[in-house]
JSON list of C-alpha atoms and ligand atoms in Angstrom, two decimals:
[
{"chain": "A", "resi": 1, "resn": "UNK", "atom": "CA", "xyz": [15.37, -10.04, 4.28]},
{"chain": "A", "resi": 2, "resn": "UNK", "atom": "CA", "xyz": [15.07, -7.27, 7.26]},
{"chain": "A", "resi": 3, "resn": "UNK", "atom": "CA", "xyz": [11.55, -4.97, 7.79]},
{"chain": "A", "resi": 4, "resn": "UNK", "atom": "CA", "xyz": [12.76, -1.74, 9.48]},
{"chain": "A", "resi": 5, "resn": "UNK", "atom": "CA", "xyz": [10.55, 1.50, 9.54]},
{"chain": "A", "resi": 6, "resn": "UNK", "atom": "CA", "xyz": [11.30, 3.71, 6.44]},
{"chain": "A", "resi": 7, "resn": "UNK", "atom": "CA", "xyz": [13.92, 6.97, 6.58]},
{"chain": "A", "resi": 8, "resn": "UNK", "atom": "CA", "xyz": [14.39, 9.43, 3.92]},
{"chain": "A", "resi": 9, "resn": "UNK", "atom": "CA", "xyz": [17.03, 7.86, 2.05]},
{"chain": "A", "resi": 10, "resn": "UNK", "atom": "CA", "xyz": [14.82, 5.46, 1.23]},
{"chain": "A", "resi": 11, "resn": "UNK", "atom": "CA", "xyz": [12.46, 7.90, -0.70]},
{"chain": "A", "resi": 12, "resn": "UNK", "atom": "CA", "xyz": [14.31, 7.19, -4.01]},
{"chain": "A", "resi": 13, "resn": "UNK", "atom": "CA", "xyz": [14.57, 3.57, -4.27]},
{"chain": "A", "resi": 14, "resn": "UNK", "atom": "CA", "xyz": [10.44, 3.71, -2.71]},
{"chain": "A", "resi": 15, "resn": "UNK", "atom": "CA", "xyz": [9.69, 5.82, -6.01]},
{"chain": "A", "resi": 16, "resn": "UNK", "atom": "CA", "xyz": [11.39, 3.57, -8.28]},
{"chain": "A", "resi": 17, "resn": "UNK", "atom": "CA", "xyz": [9.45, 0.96, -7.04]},
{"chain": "A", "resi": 18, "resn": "UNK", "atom": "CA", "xyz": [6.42, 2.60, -7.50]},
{"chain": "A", "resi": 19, "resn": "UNK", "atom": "CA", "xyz": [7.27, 4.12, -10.82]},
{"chain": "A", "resi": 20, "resn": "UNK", "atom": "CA", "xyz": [7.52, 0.72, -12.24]},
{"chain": "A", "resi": 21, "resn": "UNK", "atom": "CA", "xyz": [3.61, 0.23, -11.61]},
{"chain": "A", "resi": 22, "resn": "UNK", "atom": "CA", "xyz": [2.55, 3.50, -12.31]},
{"chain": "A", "resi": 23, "resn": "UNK", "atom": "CA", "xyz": [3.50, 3.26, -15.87]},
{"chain": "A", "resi": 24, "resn": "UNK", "atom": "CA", "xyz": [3.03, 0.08, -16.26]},
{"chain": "A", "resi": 25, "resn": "UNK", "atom": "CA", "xyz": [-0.18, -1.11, -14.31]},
{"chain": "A", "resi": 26, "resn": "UNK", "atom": "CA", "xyz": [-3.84, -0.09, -13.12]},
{"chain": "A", "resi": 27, "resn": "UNK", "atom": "CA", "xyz": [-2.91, -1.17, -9.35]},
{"chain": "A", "resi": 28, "resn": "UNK", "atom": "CA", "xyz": [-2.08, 2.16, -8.90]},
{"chain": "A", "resi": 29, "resn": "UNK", "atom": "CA", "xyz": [-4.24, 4.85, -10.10]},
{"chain": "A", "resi": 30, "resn": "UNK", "atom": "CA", "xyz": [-1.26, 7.19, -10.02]},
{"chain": "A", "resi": 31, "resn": "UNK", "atom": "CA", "xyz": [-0.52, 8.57, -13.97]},
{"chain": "A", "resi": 32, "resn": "UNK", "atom": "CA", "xyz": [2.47, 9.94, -13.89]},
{"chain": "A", "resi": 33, "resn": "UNK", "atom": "CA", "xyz": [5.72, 9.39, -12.61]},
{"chain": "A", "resi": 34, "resn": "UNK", "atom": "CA", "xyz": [7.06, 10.99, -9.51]},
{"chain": "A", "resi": 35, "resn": "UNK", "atom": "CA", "xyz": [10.82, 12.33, -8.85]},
{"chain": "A", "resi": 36, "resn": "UNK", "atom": "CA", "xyz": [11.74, 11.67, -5.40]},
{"chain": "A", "resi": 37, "resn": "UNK", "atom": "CA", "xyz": [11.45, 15.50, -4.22]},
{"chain": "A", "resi": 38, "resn": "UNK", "atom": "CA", "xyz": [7.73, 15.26, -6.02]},
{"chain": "A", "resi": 39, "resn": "UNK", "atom": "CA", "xyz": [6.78, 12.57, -3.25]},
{"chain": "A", "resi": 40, "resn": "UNK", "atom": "CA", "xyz": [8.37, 14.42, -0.11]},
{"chain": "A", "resi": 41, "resn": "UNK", "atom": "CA", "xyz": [4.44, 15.41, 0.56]},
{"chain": "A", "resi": 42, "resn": "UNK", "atom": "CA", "xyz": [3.69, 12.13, 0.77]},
{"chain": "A", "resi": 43, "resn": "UNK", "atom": "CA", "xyz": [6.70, 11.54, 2.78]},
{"chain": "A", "resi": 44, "resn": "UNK", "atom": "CA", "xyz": [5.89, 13.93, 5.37]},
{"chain": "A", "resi": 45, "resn": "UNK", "atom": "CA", "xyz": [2.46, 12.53, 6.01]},
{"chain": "A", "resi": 46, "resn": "UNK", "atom": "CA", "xyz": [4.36, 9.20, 8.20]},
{"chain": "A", "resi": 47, "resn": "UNK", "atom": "CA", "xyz": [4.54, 10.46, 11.76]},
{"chain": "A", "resi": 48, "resn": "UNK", "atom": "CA", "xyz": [5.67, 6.75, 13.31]},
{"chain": "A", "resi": 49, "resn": "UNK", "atom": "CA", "xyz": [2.46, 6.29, 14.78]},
{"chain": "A", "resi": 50, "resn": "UNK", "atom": "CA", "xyz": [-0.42, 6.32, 12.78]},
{"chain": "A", "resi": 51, "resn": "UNK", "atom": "CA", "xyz": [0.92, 6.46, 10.04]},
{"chain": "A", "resi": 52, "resn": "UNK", "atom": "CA", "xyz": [4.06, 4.31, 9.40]},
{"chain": "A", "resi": 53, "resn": "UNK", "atom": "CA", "xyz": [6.06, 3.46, 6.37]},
{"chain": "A", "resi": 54, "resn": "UNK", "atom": "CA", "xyz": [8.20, -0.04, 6.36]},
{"chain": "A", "resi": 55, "resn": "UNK", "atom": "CA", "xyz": [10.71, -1.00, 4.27]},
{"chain": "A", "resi": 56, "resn": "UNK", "atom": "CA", "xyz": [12.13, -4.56, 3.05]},
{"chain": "A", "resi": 57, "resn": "UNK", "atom": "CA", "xyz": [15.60, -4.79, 2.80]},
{"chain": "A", "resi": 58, "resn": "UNK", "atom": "CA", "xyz": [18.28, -7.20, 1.70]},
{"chain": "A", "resi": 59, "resn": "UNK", "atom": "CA", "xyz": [21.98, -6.65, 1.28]},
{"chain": "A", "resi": 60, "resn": "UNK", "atom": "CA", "xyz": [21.65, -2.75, 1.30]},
{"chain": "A", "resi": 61, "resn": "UNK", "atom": "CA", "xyz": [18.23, -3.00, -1.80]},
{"chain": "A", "resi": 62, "resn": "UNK", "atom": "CA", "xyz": [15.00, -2.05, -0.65]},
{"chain": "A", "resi": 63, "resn": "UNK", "atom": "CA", "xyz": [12.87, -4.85, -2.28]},
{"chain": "A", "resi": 64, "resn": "UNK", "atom": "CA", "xyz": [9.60, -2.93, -1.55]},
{"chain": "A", "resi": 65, "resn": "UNK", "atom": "CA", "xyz": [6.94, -1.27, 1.37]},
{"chain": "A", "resi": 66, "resn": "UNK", "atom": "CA", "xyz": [4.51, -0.83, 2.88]},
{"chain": "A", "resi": 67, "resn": "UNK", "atom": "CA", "xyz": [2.48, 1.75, 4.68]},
{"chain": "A", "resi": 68, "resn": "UNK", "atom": "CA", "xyz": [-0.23, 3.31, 6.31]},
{"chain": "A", "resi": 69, "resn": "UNK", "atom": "CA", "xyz": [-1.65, 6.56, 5.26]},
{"chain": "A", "resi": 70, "resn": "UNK", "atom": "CA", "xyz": [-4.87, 8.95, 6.07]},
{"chain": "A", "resi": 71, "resn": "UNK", "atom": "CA", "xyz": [-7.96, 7.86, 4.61]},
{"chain": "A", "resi": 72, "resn": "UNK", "atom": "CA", "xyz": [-9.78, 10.88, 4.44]},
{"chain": "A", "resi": 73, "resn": "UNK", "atom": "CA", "xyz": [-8.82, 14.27, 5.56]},
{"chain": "A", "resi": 74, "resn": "UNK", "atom": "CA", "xyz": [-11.94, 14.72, 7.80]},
{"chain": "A", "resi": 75, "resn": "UNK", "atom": "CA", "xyz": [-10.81, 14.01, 11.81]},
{"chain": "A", "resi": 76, "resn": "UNK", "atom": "CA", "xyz": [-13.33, 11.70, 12.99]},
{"chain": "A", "resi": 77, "resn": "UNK", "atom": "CA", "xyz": [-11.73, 9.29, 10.31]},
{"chain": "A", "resi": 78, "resn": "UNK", "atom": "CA", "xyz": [-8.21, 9.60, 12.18]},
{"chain": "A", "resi": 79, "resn": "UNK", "atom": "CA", "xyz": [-8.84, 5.83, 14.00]},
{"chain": "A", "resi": 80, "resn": "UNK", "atom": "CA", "xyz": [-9.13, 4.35, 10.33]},
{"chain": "A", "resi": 81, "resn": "UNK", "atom": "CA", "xyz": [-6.03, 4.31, 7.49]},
{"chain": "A", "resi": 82, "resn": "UNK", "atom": "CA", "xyz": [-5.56, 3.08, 4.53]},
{"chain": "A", "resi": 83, "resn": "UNK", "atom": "CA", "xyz": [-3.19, 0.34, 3.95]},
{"chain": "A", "resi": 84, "resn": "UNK", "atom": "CA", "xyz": [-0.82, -0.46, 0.87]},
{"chain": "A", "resi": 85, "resn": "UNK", "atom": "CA", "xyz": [2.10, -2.40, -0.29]},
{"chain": "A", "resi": 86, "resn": "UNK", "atom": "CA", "xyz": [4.26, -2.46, -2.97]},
{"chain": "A", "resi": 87, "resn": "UNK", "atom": "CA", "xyz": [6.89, -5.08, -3.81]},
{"chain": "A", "resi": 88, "resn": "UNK", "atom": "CA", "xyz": [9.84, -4.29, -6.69]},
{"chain": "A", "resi": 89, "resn": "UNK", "atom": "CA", "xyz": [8.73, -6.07, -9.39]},
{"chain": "A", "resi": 90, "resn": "UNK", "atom": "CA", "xyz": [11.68, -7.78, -10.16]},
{"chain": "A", "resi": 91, "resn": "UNK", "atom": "CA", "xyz": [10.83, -9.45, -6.09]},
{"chain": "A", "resi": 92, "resn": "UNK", "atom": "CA", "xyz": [7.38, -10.56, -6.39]},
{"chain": "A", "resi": 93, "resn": "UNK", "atom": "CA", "xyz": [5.78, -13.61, -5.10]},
{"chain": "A", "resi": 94, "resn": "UNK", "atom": "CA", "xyz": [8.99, -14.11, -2.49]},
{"chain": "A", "resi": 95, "resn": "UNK", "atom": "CA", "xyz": [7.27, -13.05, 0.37]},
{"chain": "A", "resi": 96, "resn": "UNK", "atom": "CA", "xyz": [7.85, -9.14, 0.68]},
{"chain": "A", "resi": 97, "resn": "UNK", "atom": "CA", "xyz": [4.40, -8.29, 0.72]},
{"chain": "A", "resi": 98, "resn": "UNK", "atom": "CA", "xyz": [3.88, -10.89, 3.43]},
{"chain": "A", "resi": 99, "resn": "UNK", "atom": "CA", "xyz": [7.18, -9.90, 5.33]},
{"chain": "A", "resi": 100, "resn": "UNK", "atom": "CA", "xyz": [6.03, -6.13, 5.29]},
{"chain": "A", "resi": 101, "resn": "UNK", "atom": "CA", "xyz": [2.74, -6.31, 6.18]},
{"chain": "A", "resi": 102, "resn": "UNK", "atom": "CA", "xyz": [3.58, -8.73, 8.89]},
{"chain": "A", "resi": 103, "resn": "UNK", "atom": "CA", "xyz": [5.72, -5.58, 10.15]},
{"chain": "A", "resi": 104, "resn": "UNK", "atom": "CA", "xyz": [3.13, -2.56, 9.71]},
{"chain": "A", "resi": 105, "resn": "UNK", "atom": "CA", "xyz": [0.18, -4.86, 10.85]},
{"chain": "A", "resi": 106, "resn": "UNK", "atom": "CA", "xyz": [1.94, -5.45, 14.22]},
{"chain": "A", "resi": 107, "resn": "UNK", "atom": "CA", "xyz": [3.47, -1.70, 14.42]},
{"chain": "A", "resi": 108, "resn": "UNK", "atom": "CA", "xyz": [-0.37, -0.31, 13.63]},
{"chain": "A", "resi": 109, "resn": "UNK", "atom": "CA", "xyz": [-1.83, -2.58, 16.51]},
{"chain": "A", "resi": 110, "resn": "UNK", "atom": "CA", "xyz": [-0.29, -0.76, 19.28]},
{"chain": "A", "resi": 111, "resn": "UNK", "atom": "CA", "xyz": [-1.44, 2.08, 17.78]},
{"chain": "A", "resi": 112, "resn": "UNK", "atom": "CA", "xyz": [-4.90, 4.28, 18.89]},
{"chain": "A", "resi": 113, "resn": "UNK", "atom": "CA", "xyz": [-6.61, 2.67, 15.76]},
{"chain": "A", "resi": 114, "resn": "UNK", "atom": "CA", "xyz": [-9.86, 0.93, 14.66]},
{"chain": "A", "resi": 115, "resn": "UNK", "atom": "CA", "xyz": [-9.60, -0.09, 11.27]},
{"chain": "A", "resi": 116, "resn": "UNK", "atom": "CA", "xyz": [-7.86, -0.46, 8.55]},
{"chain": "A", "resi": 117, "resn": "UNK", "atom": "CA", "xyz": [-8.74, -0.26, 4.64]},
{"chain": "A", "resi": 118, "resn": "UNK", "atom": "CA", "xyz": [-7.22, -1.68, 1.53]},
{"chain": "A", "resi": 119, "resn": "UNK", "atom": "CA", "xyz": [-8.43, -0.52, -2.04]},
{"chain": "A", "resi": 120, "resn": "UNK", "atom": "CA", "xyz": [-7.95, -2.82, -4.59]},
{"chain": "A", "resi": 121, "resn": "UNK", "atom": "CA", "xyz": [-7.88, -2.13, -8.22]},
{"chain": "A", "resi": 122, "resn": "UNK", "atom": "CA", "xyz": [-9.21, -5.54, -10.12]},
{"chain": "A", "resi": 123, "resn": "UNK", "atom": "CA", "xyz": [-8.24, -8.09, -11.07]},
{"chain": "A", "resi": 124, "resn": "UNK", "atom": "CA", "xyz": [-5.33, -8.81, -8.55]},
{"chain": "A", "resi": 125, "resn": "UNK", "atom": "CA", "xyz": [-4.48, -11.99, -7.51]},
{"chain": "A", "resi": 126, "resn": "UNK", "atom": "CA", "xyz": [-1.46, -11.48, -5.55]},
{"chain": "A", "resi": 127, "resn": "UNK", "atom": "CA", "xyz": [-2.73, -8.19, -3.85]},
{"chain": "A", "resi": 128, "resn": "UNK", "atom": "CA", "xyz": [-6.09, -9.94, -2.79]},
{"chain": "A", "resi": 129, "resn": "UNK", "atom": "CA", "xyz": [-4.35, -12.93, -1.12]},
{"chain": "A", "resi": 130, "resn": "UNK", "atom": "CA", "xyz": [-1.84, -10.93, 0.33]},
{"chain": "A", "resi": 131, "resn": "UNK", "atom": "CA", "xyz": [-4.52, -8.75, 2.63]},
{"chain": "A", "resi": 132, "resn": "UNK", "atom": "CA", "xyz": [-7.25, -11.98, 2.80]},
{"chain": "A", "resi": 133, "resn": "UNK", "atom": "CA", "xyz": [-4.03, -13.69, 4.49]},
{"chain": "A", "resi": 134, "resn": "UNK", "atom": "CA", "xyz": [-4.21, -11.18, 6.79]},
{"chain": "A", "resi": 135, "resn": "UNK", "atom": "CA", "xyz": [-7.82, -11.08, 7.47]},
{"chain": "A", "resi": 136, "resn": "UNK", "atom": "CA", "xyz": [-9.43, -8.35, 5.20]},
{"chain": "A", "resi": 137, "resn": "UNK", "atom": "CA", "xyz": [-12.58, -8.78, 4.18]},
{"chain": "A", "resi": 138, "resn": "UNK", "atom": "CA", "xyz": [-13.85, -7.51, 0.86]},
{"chain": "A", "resi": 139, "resn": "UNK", "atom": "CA", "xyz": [-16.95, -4.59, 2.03]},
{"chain": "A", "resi": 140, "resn": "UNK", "atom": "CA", "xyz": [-17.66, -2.44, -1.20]},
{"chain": "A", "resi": 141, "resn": "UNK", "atom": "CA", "xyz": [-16.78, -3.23, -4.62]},
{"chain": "A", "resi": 142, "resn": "UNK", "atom": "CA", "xyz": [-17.04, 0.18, -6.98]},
{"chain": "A", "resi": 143, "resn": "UNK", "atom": "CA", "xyz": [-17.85, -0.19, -10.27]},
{"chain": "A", "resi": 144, "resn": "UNK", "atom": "CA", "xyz": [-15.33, 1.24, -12.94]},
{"chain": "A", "resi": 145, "resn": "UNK", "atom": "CA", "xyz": [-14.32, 4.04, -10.44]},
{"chain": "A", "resi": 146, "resn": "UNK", "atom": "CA", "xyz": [-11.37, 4.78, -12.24]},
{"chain": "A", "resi": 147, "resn": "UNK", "atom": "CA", "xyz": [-9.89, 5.35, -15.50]},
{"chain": "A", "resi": 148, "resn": "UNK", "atom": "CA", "xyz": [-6.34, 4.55, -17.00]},
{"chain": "A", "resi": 149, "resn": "UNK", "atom": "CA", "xyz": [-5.15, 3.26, -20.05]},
{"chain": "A", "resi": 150, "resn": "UNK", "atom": "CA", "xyz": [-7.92, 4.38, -22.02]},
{"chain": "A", "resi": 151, "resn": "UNK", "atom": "CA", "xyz": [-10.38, 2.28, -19.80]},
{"chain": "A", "resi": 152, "resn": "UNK", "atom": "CA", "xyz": [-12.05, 1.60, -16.59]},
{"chain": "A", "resi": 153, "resn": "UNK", "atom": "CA", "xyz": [-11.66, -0.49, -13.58]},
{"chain": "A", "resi": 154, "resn": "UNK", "atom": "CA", "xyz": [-13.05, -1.99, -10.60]},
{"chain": "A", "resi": 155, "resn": "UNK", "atom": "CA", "xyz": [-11.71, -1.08, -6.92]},
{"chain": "A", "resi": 156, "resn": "UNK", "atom": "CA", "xyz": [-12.74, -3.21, -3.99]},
{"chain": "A", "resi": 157, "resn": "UNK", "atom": "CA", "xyz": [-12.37, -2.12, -0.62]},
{"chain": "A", "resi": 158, "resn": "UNK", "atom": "CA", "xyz": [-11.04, -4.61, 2.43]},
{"chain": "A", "resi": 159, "resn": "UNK", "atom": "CA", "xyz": [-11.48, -3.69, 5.66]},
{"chain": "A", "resi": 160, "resn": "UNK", "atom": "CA", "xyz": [-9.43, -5.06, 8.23]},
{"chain": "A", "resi": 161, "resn": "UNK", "atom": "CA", "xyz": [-10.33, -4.63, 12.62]},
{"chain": "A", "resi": 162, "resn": "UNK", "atom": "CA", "xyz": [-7.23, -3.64, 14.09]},
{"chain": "A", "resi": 163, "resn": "UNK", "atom": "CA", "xyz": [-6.49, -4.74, 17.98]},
{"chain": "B", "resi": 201, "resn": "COA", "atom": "C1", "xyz": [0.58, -7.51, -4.21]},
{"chain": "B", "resi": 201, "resn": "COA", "atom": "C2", "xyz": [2.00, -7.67, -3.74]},
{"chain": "B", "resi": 201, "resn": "COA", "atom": "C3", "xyz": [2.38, -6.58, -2.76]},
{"chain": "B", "resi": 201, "resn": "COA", "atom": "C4", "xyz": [2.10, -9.04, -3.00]},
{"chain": "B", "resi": 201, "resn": "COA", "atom": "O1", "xyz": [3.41, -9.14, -2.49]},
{"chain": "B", "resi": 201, "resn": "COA", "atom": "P1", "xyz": [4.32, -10.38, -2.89]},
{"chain": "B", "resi": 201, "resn": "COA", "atom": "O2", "xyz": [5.61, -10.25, -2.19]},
{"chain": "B", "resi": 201, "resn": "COA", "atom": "O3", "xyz": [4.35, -10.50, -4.38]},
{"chain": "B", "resi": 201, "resn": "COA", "atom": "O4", "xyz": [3.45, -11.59, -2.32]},
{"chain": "B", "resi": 201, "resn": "COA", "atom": "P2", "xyz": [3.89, -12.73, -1.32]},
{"chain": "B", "resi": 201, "resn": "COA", "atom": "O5", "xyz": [4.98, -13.54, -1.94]},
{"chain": "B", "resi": 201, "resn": "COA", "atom": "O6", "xyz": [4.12, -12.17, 0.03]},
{"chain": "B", "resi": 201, "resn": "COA", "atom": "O7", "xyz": [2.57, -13.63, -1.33]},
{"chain": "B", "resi": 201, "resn": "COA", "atom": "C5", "xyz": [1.36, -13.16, -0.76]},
{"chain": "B", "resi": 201, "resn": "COA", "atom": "C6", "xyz": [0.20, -13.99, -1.28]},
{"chain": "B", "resi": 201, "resn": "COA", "atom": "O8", "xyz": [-0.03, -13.66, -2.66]},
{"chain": "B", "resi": 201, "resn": "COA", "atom": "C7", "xyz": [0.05, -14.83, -3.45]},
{"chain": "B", "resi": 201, "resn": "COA", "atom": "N1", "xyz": [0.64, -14.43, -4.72]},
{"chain": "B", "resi": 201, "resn": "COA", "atom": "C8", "xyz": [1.85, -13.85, -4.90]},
{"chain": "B", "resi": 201, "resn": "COA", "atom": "N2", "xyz": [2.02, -13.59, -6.21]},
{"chain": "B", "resi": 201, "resn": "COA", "atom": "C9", "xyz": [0.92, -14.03, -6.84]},
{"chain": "B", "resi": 201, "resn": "COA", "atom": "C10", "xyz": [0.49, -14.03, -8.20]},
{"chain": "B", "resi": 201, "resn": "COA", "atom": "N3", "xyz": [1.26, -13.52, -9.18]},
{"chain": "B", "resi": 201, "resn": "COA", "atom": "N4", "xyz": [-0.73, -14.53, -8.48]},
{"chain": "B", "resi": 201, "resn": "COA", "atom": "C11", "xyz": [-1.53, -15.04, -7.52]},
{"chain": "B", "resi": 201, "resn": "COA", "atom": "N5", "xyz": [-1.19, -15.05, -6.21]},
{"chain": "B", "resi": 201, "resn": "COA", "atom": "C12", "xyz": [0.03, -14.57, -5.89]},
{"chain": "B", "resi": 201, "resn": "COA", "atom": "C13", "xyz": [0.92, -15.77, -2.67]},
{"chain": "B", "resi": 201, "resn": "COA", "atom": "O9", "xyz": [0.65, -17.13, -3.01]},
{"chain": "B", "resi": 201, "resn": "COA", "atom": "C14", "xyz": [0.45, -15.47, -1.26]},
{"chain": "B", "resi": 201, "resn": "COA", "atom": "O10", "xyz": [-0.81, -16.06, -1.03]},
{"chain": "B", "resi": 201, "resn": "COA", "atom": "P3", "xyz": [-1.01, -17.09, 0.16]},
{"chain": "B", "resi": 201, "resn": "COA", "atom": "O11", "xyz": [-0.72, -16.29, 1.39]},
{"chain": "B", "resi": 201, "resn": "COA", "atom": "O12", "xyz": [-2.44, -17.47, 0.04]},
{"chain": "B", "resi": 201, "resn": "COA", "atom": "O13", "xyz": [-0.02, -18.17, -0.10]},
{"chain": "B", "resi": 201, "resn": "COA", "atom": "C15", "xyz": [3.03, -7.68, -4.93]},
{"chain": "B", "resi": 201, "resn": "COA", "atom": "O14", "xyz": [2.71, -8.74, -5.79]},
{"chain": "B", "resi": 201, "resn": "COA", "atom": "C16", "xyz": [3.05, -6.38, -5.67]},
{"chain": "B", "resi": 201, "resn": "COA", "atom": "O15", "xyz": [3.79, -5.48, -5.31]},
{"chain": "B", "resi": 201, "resn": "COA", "atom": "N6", "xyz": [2.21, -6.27, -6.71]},
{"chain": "B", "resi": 201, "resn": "COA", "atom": "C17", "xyz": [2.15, -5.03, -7.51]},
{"chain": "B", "resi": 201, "resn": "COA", "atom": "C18", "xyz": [1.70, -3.85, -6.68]},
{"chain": "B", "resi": 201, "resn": "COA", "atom": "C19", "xyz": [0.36, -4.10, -6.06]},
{"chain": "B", "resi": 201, "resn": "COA", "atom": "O16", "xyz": [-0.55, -4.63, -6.67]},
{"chain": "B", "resi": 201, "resn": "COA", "atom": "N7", "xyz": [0.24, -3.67, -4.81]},
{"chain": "B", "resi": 201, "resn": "COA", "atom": "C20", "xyz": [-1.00, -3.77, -4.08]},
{"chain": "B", "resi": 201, "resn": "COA", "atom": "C21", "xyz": [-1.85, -2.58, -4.37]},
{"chain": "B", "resi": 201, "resn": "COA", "atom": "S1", "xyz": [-3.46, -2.80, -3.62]}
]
């Protein structure tokens, strides 16, 4: 398996990835389905510093990514992002998440950033291994902050000092 920084042909296989868990799953509080011209907006935020998307790749499949993205609009929050990672589903627990974060983690550290933030929709298992591996450390925990499936859930937030 290869980690290489993201390109636009990747959108569509990212989205089907994705897909999968919004429909299926309250780790994502996306509701509905995106096409892959519906997440071009999201695609434009990655600039290669900052804000970075990685792939995982084997034998021409992406097998999932991970990425970096604003975490708040406001500017004085530019030295903090917000972190996530999703592996096909079909690919967890082989060591993408690991693999990819390994990637971003080490691209973000030469980068003119402070921390970064993962929010965590509970339970998770995998997801809070995955970034306590890493050295998050849980800071907030909300109480049902969200709503989907007809109910509500948890979100913790893990903050992680970047280099
Ligand atoms: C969370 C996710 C990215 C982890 O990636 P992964 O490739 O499955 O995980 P890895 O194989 O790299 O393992 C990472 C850690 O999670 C643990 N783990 C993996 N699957 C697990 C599971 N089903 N239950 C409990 N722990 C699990 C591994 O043991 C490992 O922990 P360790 O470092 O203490 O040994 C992946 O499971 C996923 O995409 N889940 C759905 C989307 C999601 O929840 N994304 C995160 C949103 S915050």
């Amino acid at each position: 398996m290869n980690c290489r920084p993201a390109t636009i042909d990747d959108l569509p296989a990212m989205v089907g990835i994705y897909n999968h868990y919004v429909e299926q799953s309250h780790c994502t509080f996306d509701l509905t389905p995106f096409t892959a011209d519906g997440r071009r907006s999201w695609w434009q935020e990655f600039d290669g510093q900052r804000r970075q998307c990685w792939v995982a790749e084997e034998e021409d499949q992406i097998l999932g990514y991970a990425c970096s993205t604003r975490l708040k609009i406001k500017p004085a929050y530019d030295t903090s992002v917000e972190v996530s990672v999703y592996a096909h589903v079909a690919h967890t627990g082989q060591g993408i998440g690991e693999a990819l974060y390994r990637s971003l983690l080490n691209a973000l550290a030469n980068q003119d950033l402070h921390r970064a933030y993962a929010l965590i929709a509970l339970p998770n298992e995998a997801s809070l291994k995955l970034h306590e591996r890493f050295g998050f450390r849980r800071v907030a925990h909300l109480h049902e902050v969200g709503r989907k499936f007809q109910r509500y859930w948890d979100v913790v937030w893990l903050e992680l000092r970047l280099p």
